[in-house]
Amino acid sequence: MIVCLGLLQNAAAQGIDIRLDTRYSLNAVKDGGYGFHGDFFNLRIDGTLNENLRYSFLQRLNKPIYSTNLFNATDWAYLLYRKGHWGVQAGKMQLEYGGFEYDEAPINVYFGSEYYYNYNGGFQFGISALYYLGESSRFIFQLCQSPYSERFNDRLLSYSLCARGSAGFYEWKHSLNLFDLPQGGQQGNIVLGNCFTAGPARLELDFLQRGGMKSFKFFDDCSVVANLVVSPTDWMNVMAKMAYDCNFSQSDPLVPVSGEYWTYGGGFEFFPKQGSREIRVHALYYYFHAPSVSLGLTWKIHLLQR
């Protein structure tokens, strides 16, 4: 917080964007409960200190903070220095993991794959080295805490090499990841994220392969995610999504062993404010272990922008 206050003191002279993002929903599950729920209430600050240095901070205001983890509610708080083709990023940041479902802001994900729901280590302290091929493409090497780490001194790290970019109608987010595991050993990950755009349609296809380094076997522990979004008008999106997860290995703590899991659903997003997507209404049906319905509102409130 002290760092953020210091950054805000320079807001008058530097570029800055401060906003609140919130989402709440009415959810109903077959043979289960139903009711209203506040999903997210986020404070986000982005800005520049000079032509080479910028910062970003995101705090979840509806998430608890513990004495043993003061940054539990902080998704990220980092500085990024870029000079020419090279950059260095340090602080708490998103773990560089390929795929479009994983990379999407959580406030924009209404339902996800089995692996996505059980994955809680997406933001970690560490350092990244970046090489930019252009404004839309870059390679990233990152060293940070393992997503399976439970405390800062447990000697569990992650090593990631990620390629992100776009060319015409194709966009990619691929990664190779090595995660230290609490029980010993390491988990390898190959993640291929692909996105294709044609007119008003956008199709995202992710393939995630996981496995222990001593027993790595393709399709033994993997996920496949397909997400289609079509925008027939500027005030509406039509969405359909499907995910398949399986785990027949003994090295993945996030997908139950010896199981196959399907998630699927679809619905609509509406943007009632003309020419803006800061207010969003959603209506969805999906299946994740049980049929479910979700109706909700997302609101992005700009407090300061210059």
PDB file of C-alpha atoms in Angstrom:
ATOM      1  CA  MET A   1       0.000   0.000   0.000  1.00  0.00           C
ATOM      2  CA  ILE A   2       2.892   2.364   0.767  1.00  0.00           C
ATOM      3  CA  VAL A   3       4.255   1.698  -2.739  1.00  0.00           C
ATOM      4  CA  CYS A   4       0.843   2.436  -4.283  1.00  0.00           C
ATOM      5  CA  LEU A   5       0.476   5.728  -2.380  1.00  0.00           C
ATOM      6  CA  GLY A   6       3.908   6.774  -3.570  1.00  0.00           C
ATOM      7  CA  LEU A   7       2.979   6.001  -7.157  1.00  0.00           C
ATOM      8  CA  LEU A   8      -0.260   7.967  -6.859  1.00  0.00           C
ATOM      9  CA  GLN A   9       1.658  11.063  -5.792  1.00  0.00           C
ATOM     10  CA  ASN A  10       3.120  11.173  -9.314  1.00  0.00           C
ATOM     11  CA  ALA A  11      -0.255  10.732 -11.019  1.00  0.00           C
ATOM     12  CA  ALA A  12      -0.521  14.374 -12.051  1.00  0.00           C
ATOM     13  CA  ALA A  13       2.683  14.191 -14.067  1.00  0.00           C
ATOM     14  CA  GLN A  14       2.496  10.641 -15.401  1.00  0.00           C
ATOM     15  CA  GLY A  15      -0.043   8.470 -17.214  1.00  0.00           C
ATOM     16  CA  ILE A  16      -2.342   6.600 -14.829  1.00  0.00           C
ATOM     17  CA  ASP A  17      -5.570   4.587 -14.910  1.00  0.00           C
ATOM     18  CA  ILE A  18      -7.418   3.736 -11.680  1.00  0.00           C
ATOM     19  CA  ARG A  19     -10.600   1.686 -11.799  1.00  0.00           C
ATOM     20  CA  LEU A  20     -12.906  -0.567  -9.832  1.00  0.00           C
ATOM     21  CA  ASP A  21     -14.212  -3.769 -11.419  1.00  0.00           C
ATOM     22  CA  THR A  22     -17.110  -5.654  -9.854  1.00  0.00           C
ATOM     23  CA  ARG A  23     -19.323  -8.605 -10.772  1.00  0.00           C
ATOM     24  CA  TYR A  24     -22.255 -10.114  -8.973  1.00  0.00           C
ATOM     25  CA  SER A  25     -24.550 -12.949 -10.044  1.00  0.00           C
ATOM     26  CA  LEU A  26     -27.685 -14.923  -9.325  1.00  0.00           C
ATOM     27  CA  ASN A  27     -26.607 -18.568  -9.549  1.00  0.00           C
ATOM     28  CA  ALA A  28     -28.701 -21.730  -9.401  1.00  0.00           C
ATOM     29  CA  VAL A  29     -27.479 -25.352  -9.393  1.00  0.00           C
ATOM     30  CA  LYS A  30     -29.779 -28.315 -10.058  1.00  0.00           C
ATOM     31  CA  ASP A  31     -30.479 -30.251  -6.833  1.00  0.00           C
ATOM     32  CA  GLY A  32     -28.406 -27.625  -5.035  1.00  0.00           C
ATOM     33  CA  GLY A  33     -28.694 -24.058  -3.825  1.00  0.00           C
ATOM     34  CA  TYR A  34     -29.419 -20.741  -5.446  1.00  0.00           C
ATOM     35  CA  GLY A  35     -28.963 -17.120  -4.502  1.00  0.00           C
ATOM     36  CA  PHE A  36     -27.223 -13.824  -5.171  1.00  0.00           C
ATOM     37  CA  HIS A  37     -23.464 -13.682  -4.814  1.00  0.00           C
ATOM     38  CA  GLY A  38     -20.762 -11.050  -5.121  1.00  0.00           C
ATOM     39  CA  ASP A  39     -18.118 -12.647  -7.349  1.00  0.00           C
ATOM     40  CA  PHE A  40     -15.466  -9.907  -7.640  1.00  0.00           C
ATOM     41  CA  PHE A  41     -14.670  -6.440  -6.327  1.00  0.00           C
ATOM     42  CA  ASN A  42     -11.263  -5.380  -7.682  1.00  0.00           C
ATOM     43  CA  LEU A  43      -9.144  -2.244  -7.482  1.00  0.00           C
ATOM     44  CA  ARG A  44      -6.743  -1.903 -10.404  1.00  0.00           C
ATOM     45  CA  ILE A  45      -4.069   0.740 -10.975  1.00  0.00           C
ATOM     46  CA  ASP A  46      -1.897   0.971 -14.109  1.00  0.00           C
ATOM     47  CA  GLY A  47       0.565   3.721 -14.909  1.00  0.00           C
ATOM     48  CA  THR A  48       3.909   4.876 -16.248  1.00  0.00           C
ATOM     49  CA  LEU A  49       6.807   6.476 -14.363  1.00  0.00           C
ATOM     50  CA  ASN A  50       8.829   7.351 -17.468  1.00  0.00           C
ATOM     51  CA  GLU A  51       9.238   6.125 -21.042  1.00  0.00           C
ATOM     52  CA  ASN A  52      10.888   2.884 -19.900  1.00  0.00           C
ATOM     53  CA  LEU A  53       9.213   2.092 -16.565  1.00  0.00           C
ATOM     54  CA  ARG A  54       5.615   1.217 -15.841  1.00  0.00           C
ATOM     55  CA  TYR A  55       3.702  -0.446 -13.031  1.00  0.00           C
ATOM     56  CA  SER A  56       0.508  -2.411 -12.449  1.00  0.00           C
ATOM     57  CA  PHE A  57      -1.396  -3.324  -9.296  1.00  0.00           C
ATOM     58  CA  LEU A  58      -4.563  -5.375  -8.765  1.00  0.00           C
ATOM     59  CA  GLN A  59      -6.138  -5.905  -5.338  1.00  0.00           C
ATOM     60  CA  ARG A  60      -9.214  -8.041  -4.685  1.00  0.00           C
ATOM     61  CA  LEU A  61     -11.207  -6.081  -2.123  1.00  0.00           C
ATOM     62  CA  ASN A  62     -13.527  -9.014  -1.339  1.00  0.00           C
ATOM     63  CA  LYS A  63     -10.744 -11.536  -0.635  1.00  0.00           C
ATOM     64  CA  PRO A  64      -9.304 -12.136   2.880  1.00  0.00           C
ATOM     65  CA  ILE A  65      -5.783 -11.180   3.978  1.00  0.00           C
ATOM     66  CA  TYR A  66      -3.972 -13.479   6.421  1.00  0.00           C
ATOM     67  CA  SER A  67      -1.171 -12.719   8.852  1.00  0.00           C
ATOM     68  CA  THR A  68       0.790 -15.547   7.225  1.00  0.00           C
ATOM     69  CA  ASN A  69       0.078 -14.218   3.710  1.00  0.00           C
ATOM     70  CA  LEU A  70      -0.341 -10.456   3.534  1.00  0.00           C
ATOM     71  CA  PHE A  71      -0.478 -10.584  -0.272  1.00  0.00           C
ATOM     72  CA  ASN A  72      -3.257 -13.187  -0.466  1.00  0.00           C
ATOM     73  CA  ALA A  73      -5.702 -10.617  -1.871  1.00  0.00           C
ATOM     74  CA  THR A  74      -3.125  -9.051  -4.219  1.00  0.00           C
ATOM     75  CA  ASP A  75      -3.212 -10.704  -7.637  1.00  0.00           C
ATOM     76  CA  TRP A  76      -0.263  -8.672  -8.874  1.00  0.00           C
ATOM     77  CA  ALA A  77       1.937  -5.703  -7.975  1.00  0.00           C
ATOM     78  CA  TYR A  78       4.946  -5.364 -10.256  1.00  0.00           C
ATOM     79  CA  LEU A  79       7.303  -3.003 -12.051  1.00  0.00           C
ATOM     80  CA  LEU A  80       8.233  -3.498 -15.711  1.00  0.00           C
ATOM     81  CA  TYR A  81      11.329  -1.918 -17.248  1.00  0.00           C
ATOM     82  CA  ARG A  82      11.672  -2.012 -21.044  1.00  0.00           C
ATOM     83  CA  LYS A  83      14.508  -0.753 -23.190  1.00  0.00           C
ATOM     84  CA  GLY A  84      14.329  -1.549 -26.894  1.00  0.00           C
ATOM     85  CA  HIS A  85      13.735  -5.266 -27.421  1.00  0.00           C
ATOM     86  CA  TRP A  86      14.514  -6.228 -23.806  1.00  0.00           C
ATOM     87  CA  GLY A  87      12.491  -5.985 -20.605  1.00  0.00           C
ATOM     88  CA  VAL A  88      12.648  -7.040 -16.956  1.00  0.00           C
ATOM     89  CA  GLN A  89       9.623  -7.490 -14.722  1.00  0.00           C
ATOM     90  CA  ALA A  90       9.744  -8.032 -10.936  1.00  0.00           C
ATOM     91  CA  GLY A  91       7.245  -8.331  -8.087  1.00  0.00           C
ATOM     92  CA  LYS A  92       4.105 -10.405  -7.757  1.00  0.00           C
ATOM     93  CA  MET A  93       2.813 -11.279 -11.201  1.00  0.00           C
ATOM     94  CA  GLN A  94       0.878 -13.778 -13.241  1.00  0.00           C
ATOM     95  CA  LEU A  95       2.723 -17.056 -13.623  1.00  0.00           C
ATOM     96  CA  GLU A  96       3.514 -17.373 -17.329  1.00  0.00           C
ATOM     97  CA  TYR A  97       1.361 -20.290 -18.395  1.00  0.00           C
ATOM     98  CA  GLY A  98       0.036 -20.637 -21.935  1.00  0.00           C
ATOM     99  CA  GLY A  99      -3.576 -20.974 -22.970  1.00  0.00           C
ATOM    100  CA  PHE A 100      -6.388 -18.472 -23.310  1.00  0.00           C
ATOM    101  CA  GLU A 101      -8.664 -19.768 -20.551  1.00  0.00           C
ATOM    102  CA  TYR A 102      -5.863 -19.448 -17.991  1.00  0.00           C
ATOM    103  CA  ASP A 103      -4.750 -16.048 -19.311  1.00  0.00           C
ATOM    104  CA  GLU A 104      -8.204 -14.461 -19.261  1.00  0.00           C
ATOM    105  CA  ALA A 105      -8.990 -12.114 -16.366  1.00  0.00           C
ATOM    106  CA  PRO A 106     -10.926 -14.166 -13.750  1.00  0.00           C
ATOM    107  CA  ILE A 107     -13.750 -11.612 -13.756  1.00  0.00           C
ATOM    108  CA  ASN A 108     -14.398 -12.573 -17.412  1.00  0.00           C
ATOM    109  CA  VAL A 109     -14.532 -16.356 -16.805  1.00  0.00           C
ATOM    110  CA  TYR A 110     -18.033 -17.559 -15.884  1.00  0.00           C
ATOM    111  CA  PHE A 111     -17.198 -21.273 -15.797  1.00  0.00           C
ATOM    112  CA  GLY A 112     -14.021 -23.210 -16.486  1.00  0.00           C
ATOM    113  CA  SER A 113     -12.383 -26.584 -16.874  1.00  0.00           C
ATOM    114  CA  GLU A 114     -11.740 -28.930 -13.939  1.00  0.00           C
ATOM    115  CA  TYR A 115      -8.073 -27.928 -13.956  1.00  0.00           C
ATOM    116  CA  TYR A 116      -8.938 -24.212 -14.038  1.00  0.00           C
ATOM    117  CA  TYR A 117     -11.300 -24.468 -11.044  1.00  0.00           C
ATOM    118  CA  ASN A 118      -8.716 -26.280  -8.914  1.00  0.00           C
ATOM    119  CA  TYR A 119      -5.749 -24.110  -9.898  1.00  0.00           C
ATOM    120  CA  ASN A 120      -5.107 -21.442  -7.257  1.00  0.00           C
ATOM    121  CA  GLY A 121      -1.454 -20.602  -7.881  1.00  0.00           C
ATOM    122  CA  GLY A 122      -1.723 -18.333 -10.898  1.00  0.00           C
ATOM    123  CA  PHE A 123      -0.098 -15.292  -9.231  1.00  0.00           C
ATOM    124  CA  GLN A 124       3.370 -15.602  -7.677  1.00  0.00           C
ATOM    125  CA  PHE A 125       6.390 -13.549  -6.636  1.00  0.00           C
ATOM    126  CA  GLY A 126       9.273 -13.751  -9.053  1.00  0.00           C
ATOM    127  CA  ILE A 127      11.207 -12.153 -11.877  1.00  0.00           C
ATOM    128  CA  SER A 128      10.830 -12.304 -15.661  1.00  0.00           C
ATOM    129  CA  ALA A 129      13.092 -11.506 -18.597  1.00  0.00           C
ATOM    130  CA  LEU A 130      11.278 -10.458 -21.779  1.00  0.00           C
ATOM    131  CA  TYR A 131      12.403 -10.199 -25.394  1.00  0.00           C
ATOM    132  CA  TYR A 132      10.038  -8.260 -27.684  1.00  0.00           C
ATOM    133  CA  LEU A 133       9.855  -9.162 -31.361  1.00  0.00           C
ATOM    134  CA  GLY A 134       7.437  -6.273 -31.852  1.00  0.00           C
ATOM    135  CA  GLU A 135       4.580  -4.596 -30.027  1.00  0.00           C
ATOM    136  CA  SER A 136       2.390  -7.710 -30.235  1.00  0.00           C
ATOM    137  CA  SER A 137       4.915 -10.568 -29.882  1.00  0.00           C
ATOM    138  CA  ARG A 138       7.406 -11.523 -27.182  1.00  0.00           C
ATOM    139  CA  PHE A 139       9.283 -14.347 -25.481  1.00  0.00           C
ATOM    140  CA  ILE A 140       9.301 -14.540 -21.678  1.00  0.00           C
ATOM    141  CA  PHE A 141      11.529 -16.506 -19.320  1.00  0.00           C
ATOM    142  CA  GLN A 142      10.263 -16.487 -15.755  1.00  0.00           C
ATOM    143  CA  LEU A 143      11.557 -17.745 -12.409  1.00  0.00           C
ATOM    144  CA  CYS A 144       9.102 -17.586  -9.521  1.00  0.00           C
ATOM    145  CA  GLN A 145       7.455 -19.529  -6.703  1.00  0.00           C
ATOM    146  CA  SER A 146       5.869 -22.827  -7.698  1.00  0.00           C
ATOM    147  CA  PRO A 147       2.045 -22.727  -7.927  1.00  0.00           C
ATOM    148  CA  TYR A 148       2.141 -25.603  -5.424  1.00  0.00           C
ATOM    149  CA  SER A 149       4.146 -23.559  -2.919  1.00  0.00           C
ATOM    150  CA  GLU A 150       2.399 -22.882   0.407  1.00  0.00           C
ATOM    151  CA  ARG A 151       4.990 -20.607   2.020  1.00  0.00           C
ATOM    152  CA  PHE A 152       7.843 -18.435   0.772  1.00  0.00           C
ATOM    153  CA  ASN A 153      10.679 -20.573   2.188  1.00  0.00           C
ATOM    154  CA  ASP A 154       9.587 -24.051   1.135  1.00  0.00           C
ATOM    155  CA  ARG A 155      12.154 -24.131  -1.706  1.00  0.00           C
ATOM    156  CA  LEU A 156       9.537 -24.808  -4.390  1.00  0.00           C
ATOM    157  CA  LEU A 157      10.095 -22.858  -7.611  1.00  0.00           C
ATOM    158  CA  SER A 158       8.718 -22.766 -11.143  1.00  0.00           C
ATOM    159  CA  TYR A 159      10.618 -22.298 -14.407  1.00  0.00           C
ATOM    160  CA  SER A 160       8.658 -21.057 -17.408  1.00  0.00           C
ATOM    161  CA  LEU A 161       9.353 -20.216 -21.036  1.00  0.00           C
ATOM    162  CA  CYS A 162       6.437 -18.564 -22.791  1.00  0.00           C
ATOM    163  CA  ALA A 163       5.811 -17.264 -26.320  1.00  0.00           C
ATOM    164  CA  ARG A 164       2.993 -14.771 -26.924  1.00  0.00           C
ATOM    165  CA  GLY A 165       2.062 -12.998 -30.103  1.00  0.00           C
ATOM    166  CA  SER A 166      -0.298 -12.383 -32.979  1.00  0.00           C
ATOM    167  CA  ALA A 167      -0.186 -12.243 -36.766  1.00  0.00           C
ATOM    168  CA  GLY A 168      -3.286 -11.399 -38.760  1.00  0.00           C
ATOM    169  CA  PHE A 169      -6.186 -13.639 -37.750  1.00  0.00           C
ATOM    170  CA  TYR A 170      -4.021 -15.880 -35.526  1.00  0.00           C
ATOM    171  CA  GLU A 171      -2.938 -15.282 -31.922  1.00  0.00           C
ATOM    172  CA  TRP A 172      -0.879 -17.645 -29.772  1.00  0.00           C
ATOM    173  CA  LYS A 173       0.035 -18.178 -26.099  1.00  0.00           C
ATOM    174  CA  HIS A 174       2.344 -21.194 -25.712  1.00  0.00           C
ATOM    175  CA  SER A 175       4.501 -22.238 -22.774  1.00  0.00           C
ATOM    176  CA  LEU A 176       6.854 -24.860 -21.368  1.00  0.00           C
ATOM    177  CA  ASN A 177       6.686 -25.042 -17.567  1.00  0.00           C
ATOM    178  CA  LEU A 178       8.484 -26.966 -14.850  1.00  0.00           C
ATOM    179  CA  PHE A 179       6.940 -26.868 -11.350  1.00  0.00           C
ATOM    180  CA  ASP A 180       8.524 -28.183  -8.151  1.00  0.00           C
ATOM    181  CA  LEU A 181       6.077 -30.403  -6.235  1.00  0.00           C
ATOM    182  CA  PRO A 182       5.622 -30.547  -2.426  1.00  0.00           C
ATOM    183  CA  GLN A 183       5.945 -34.345  -2.404  1.00  0.00           C
ATOM    184  CA  GLY A 184       9.239 -34.094  -4.276  1.00  0.00           C
ATOM    185  CA  GLY A 185      10.050 -34.235  -7.956  1.00  0.00           C
ATOM    186  CA  GLN A 186       8.754 -31.935 -10.658  1.00  0.00           C
ATOM    187  CA  GLN A 187       5.756 -31.603 -12.931  1.00  0.00           C
ATOM    188  CA  GLY A 188       6.297 -30.762 -16.592  1.00  0.00           C
ATOM    189  CA  ASN A 189       3.733 -28.798 -18.614  1.00  0.00           C
ATOM    190  CA  ILE A 190       3.324 -28.230 -22.339  1.00  0.00           C
ATOM    191  CA  VAL A 191       0.620 -25.658 -23.050  1.00  0.00           C
ATOM    192  CA  LEU A 192      -0.558 -24.642 -26.522  1.00  0.00           C
ATOM    193  CA  GLY A 193      -2.976 -21.733 -26.691  1.00  0.00           C
ATOM    194  CA  ASN A 194      -4.414 -20.806 -30.086  1.00  0.00           C
ATOM    195  CA  CYS A 195      -6.944 -18.185 -31.113  1.00  0.00           C
ATOM    196  CA  PHE A 196      -8.497 -17.650 -34.549  1.00  0.00           C
ATOM    197  CA  THR A 197     -10.531 -14.586 -35.528  1.00  0.00           C
ATOM    198  CA  ALA A 198     -12.797 -14.316 -38.564  1.00  0.00           C
ATOM    199  CA  GLY A 199     -15.121 -11.346 -38.824  1.00  0.00           C
ATOM    200  CA  PRO A 200     -17.314 -11.231 -35.697  1.00  0.00           C
ATOM    201  CA  ALA A 201     -16.228 -14.719 -34.546  1.00  0.00           C
ATOM    202  CA  ARG A 202     -13.367 -15.615 -32.189  1.00  0.00           C
ATOM    203  CA  LEU A 203     -12.400 -19.242 -31.493  1.00  0.00           C
ATOM    204  CA  GLU A 204      -9.944 -20.130 -28.700  1.00  0.00           C
ATOM    205  CA  LEU A 205      -8.419 -23.627 -28.586  1.00  0.00           C
ATOM    206  CA  ASP A 206      -6.174 -24.692 -25.692  1.00  0.00           C
ATOM    207  CA  PHE A 207      -4.297 -27.945 -25.141  1.00  0.00           C
ATOM    208  CA  LEU A 208      -2.619 -28.564 -21.765  1.00  0.00           C
ATOM    209  CA  GLN A 209      -0.360 -31.576 -21.214  1.00  0.00           C
ATOM    210  CA  ARG A 210       0.914 -32.303 -17.694  1.00  0.00           C
ATOM    211  CA  GLY A 211       3.012 -35.071 -16.193  1.00  0.00           C
ATOM    212  CA  GLY A 212       5.748 -36.033 -13.755  1.00  0.00           C
ATOM    213  CA  MET A 213       9.230 -35.723 -15.205  1.00  0.00           C
ATOM    214  CA  LYS A 214       9.921 -39.419 -14.540  1.00  0.00           C
ATOM    215  CA  SER A 215       6.596 -40.638 -15.936  1.00  0.00           C
ATOM    216  CA  PHE A 216       5.646 -38.081 -18.602  1.00  0.00           C
ATOM    217  CA  LYS A 217       3.155 -39.597 -21.038  1.00  0.00           C
ATOM    218  CA  PHE A 218       1.109 -37.727 -23.627  1.00  0.00           C
ATOM    219  CA  PHE A 219      -2.680 -37.686 -23.150  1.00  0.00           C
ATOM    220  CA  ASP A 220      -2.340 -39.383 -19.747  1.00  0.00           C
ATOM    221  CA  ASP A 221      -2.943 -36.117 -17.862  1.00  0.00           C
ATOM    222  CA  CYS A 222      -4.277 -33.343 -20.074  1.00  0.00           C
ATOM    223  CA  SER A 223      -6.980 -30.764 -20.761  1.00  0.00           C
ATOM    224  CA  VAL A 224      -8.614 -29.495 -23.951  1.00  0.00           C
ATOM    225  CA  VAL A 225     -10.620 -26.265 -23.928  1.00  0.00           C
ATOM    226  CA  ALA A 226     -12.615 -24.705 -26.787  1.00  0.00           C
ATOM    227  CA  ASN A 227     -14.302 -21.322 -26.426  1.00  0.00           C
ATOM    228  CA  LEU A 228     -16.308 -19.639 -29.209  1.00  0.00           C
ATOM    229  CA  VAL A 229     -17.496 -16.021 -29.011  1.00  0.00           C
ATOM    230  CA  VAL A 230     -19.528 -14.400 -31.789  1.00  0.00           C
ATOM    231  CA  SER A 231     -20.447 -10.683 -31.746  1.00  0.00           C
ATOM    232  CA  PRO A 232     -23.344 -10.232 -34.203  1.00  0.00           C
ATOM    233  CA  THR A 233     -23.768  -6.623 -33.002  1.00  0.00           C
ATOM    234  CA  ASP A 234     -21.724  -4.244 -30.855  1.00  0.00           C
ATOM    235  CA  TRP A 235     -24.142  -4.721 -27.921  1.00  0.00           C
ATOM    236  CA  MET A 236     -24.215  -8.535 -27.739  1.00  0.00           C
ATOM    237  CA  ASN A 237     -21.928 -11.590 -27.591  1.00  0.00           C
ATOM    238  CA  VAL A 238     -23.073 -15.170 -28.123  1.00  0.00           C
ATOM    239  CA  MET A 239     -20.850 -17.707 -26.338  1.00  0.00           C
ATOM    240  CA  ALA A 240     -20.297 -21.476 -26.326  1.00  0.00           C
ATOM    241  CA  LYS A 241     -17.600 -23.335 -24.386  1.00  0.00           C
ATOM    242  CA  MET A 242     -16.471 -26.931 -23.868  1.00  0.00           C
ATOM    243  CA  ALA A 243     -13.666 -28.417 -21.752  1.00  0.00           C
ATOM    244  CA  TYR A 244     -12.344 -31.946 -21.280  1.00  0.00           C
ATOM    245  CA  ASP A 245      -9.954 -32.971 -18.475  1.00  0.00           C
ATOM    246  CA  CYS A 246      -8.424 -36.346 -17.690  1.00  0.00           C
ATOM    247  CA  ASN A 247      -5.841 -37.653 -15.223  1.00  0.00           C
ATOM    248  CA  PHE A 248      -4.561 -41.235 -15.250  1.00  0.00           C
ATOM    249  CA  SER A 249      -1.203 -40.333 -13.710  1.00  0.00           C
ATOM    250  CA  GLN A 250      -0.086 -40.034 -10.095  1.00  0.00           C
ATOM    251  CA  SER A 251       1.644 -36.662 -10.391  1.00  0.00           C
ATOM    252  CA  ASP A 252      -1.196 -34.140 -10.796  1.00  0.00           C
ATOM    253  CA  PRO A 253      -2.761 -32.914  -7.531  1.00  0.00           C
ATOM    254  CA  LEU A 254      -5.335 -30.689  -9.276  1.00  0.00           C
ATOM    255  CA  VAL A 255      -7.373 -33.124 -11.390  1.00  0.00           C
ATOM    256  CA  PRO A 256      -8.759 -36.170  -9.515  1.00  0.00           C
ATOM    257  CA  VAL A 257      -6.896 -39.375 -10.396  1.00  0.00           C
ATOM    258  CA  SER A 258      -8.386 -41.949 -12.779  1.00  0.00           C
ATOM    259  CA  GLY A 259     -11.109 -39.656 -13.992  1.00  0.00           C
ATOM    260  CA  GLU A 260     -12.460 -37.902 -17.065  1.00  0.00           C
ATOM    261  CA  TYR A 261     -14.424 -34.674 -16.690  1.00  0.00           C
ATOM    262  CA  TRP A 262     -16.537 -32.669 -19.114  1.00  0.00           C
ATOM    263  CA  THR A 263     -17.621 -29.052 -18.766  1.00  0.00           C
ATOM    264  CA  TYR A 264     -19.816 -27.312 -21.323  1.00  0.00           C
ATOM    265  CA  GLY A 265     -22.245 -24.457 -21.655  1.00  0.00           C
ATOM    266  CA  GLY A 266     -23.164 -21.249 -23.397  1.00  0.00           C
ATOM    267  CA  GLY A 267     -25.102 -18.051 -23.194  1.00  0.00           C
ATOM    268  CA  PHE A 268     -25.191 -14.354 -23.944  1.00  0.00           C
ATOM    269  CA  GLU A 269     -23.495 -11.125 -22.913  1.00  0.00           C
ATOM    270  CA  PHE A 270     -25.284  -7.792 -23.357  1.00  0.00           C
ATOM    271  CA  PHE A 271     -23.758  -4.300 -23.241  1.00  0.00           C
ATOM    272  CA  PRO A 272     -26.565  -1.801 -22.522  1.00  0.00           C
ATOM    273  CA  LYS A 273     -24.401   1.362 -22.665  1.00  0.00           C
ATOM    274  CA  GLN A 274     -24.089   2.417 -26.289  1.00  0.00           C
ATOM    275  CA  GLY A 275     -20.527   2.483 -27.583  1.00  0.00           C
ATOM    276  CA  SER A 276     -19.089   1.076 -24.345  1.00  0.00           C
ATOM    277  CA  ARG A 277     -18.452  -2.324 -22.764  1.00  0.00           C
ATOM    278  CA  GLU A 278     -17.937  -1.046 -19.227  1.00  0.00           C
ATOM    279  CA  ILE A 279     -21.352  -2.423 -18.195  1.00  0.00           C
ATOM    280  CA  ARG A 280     -22.056  -6.066 -19.033  1.00  0.00           C
ATOM    281  CA  VAL A 281     -25.055  -8.305 -18.364  1.00  0.00           C
ATOM    282  CA  HIS A 282     -24.701 -12.077 -18.761  1.00  0.00           C
ATOM    283  CA  ALA A 283     -27.137 -14.992 -18.973  1.00  0.00           C
ATOM    284  CA  LEU A 284     -25.645 -18.506 -19.054  1.00  0.00           C
ATOM    285  CA  TYR A 285     -26.411 -22.185 -18.799  1.00  0.00           C
ATOM    286  CA  TYR A 286     -23.511 -24.570 -18.116  1.00  0.00           C
ATOM    287  CA  TYR A 287     -22.679 -28.010 -16.775  1.00  0.00           C
ATOM    288  CA  PHE A 288     -19.894 -28.432 -14.219  1.00  0.00           C
ATOM    289  CA  HIS A 289     -20.616 -31.573 -12.175  1.00  0.00           C
ATOM    290  CA  ALA A 290     -24.274 -30.447 -12.280  1.00  0.00           C
ATOM    291  CA  PRO A 291     -26.473 -28.266 -14.526  1.00  0.00           C
ATOM    292  CA  SER A 292     -26.263 -24.595 -13.513  1.00  0.00           C
ATOM    293  CA  VAL A 293     -27.691 -21.208 -14.504  1.00  0.00           C
ATOM    294  CA  SER A 294     -26.062 -17.818 -13.954  1.00  0.00           C
ATOM    295  CA  LEU A 295     -27.481 -14.305 -14.426  1.00  0.00           C
ATOM    296  CA  GLY A 296     -25.281 -11.373 -13.520  1.00  0.00           C
ATOM    297  CA  LEU A 297     -23.889  -7.878 -13.956  1.00  0.00           C
ATOM    298  CA  THR A 298     -20.293  -6.700 -14.422  1.00  0.00           C
ATOM    299  CA  TRP A 299     -19.384  -3.016 -14.011  1.00  0.00           C
ATOM    300  CA  LYS A 300     -15.994  -1.398 -14.723  1.00  0.00           C
ATOM    301  CA  ILE A 301     -15.783   2.007 -13.025  1.00  0.00           C
ATOM    302  CA  HIS A 302     -12.979   4.380 -14.065  1.00  0.00           C
ATOM    303  CA  LEU A 303     -12.061   6.547 -11.081  1.00  0.00           C
ATOM    304  CA  LEU A 304      -9.137   8.373 -12.732  1.00  0.00           C
ATOM    305  CA  GLN A 305      -7.738   8.182 -16.243  1.00  0.00           C
ATOM    306  CA  ARG A 306      -5.141  10.425 -17.863  1.00  0.00           C
TER     307      ARG A 306
END
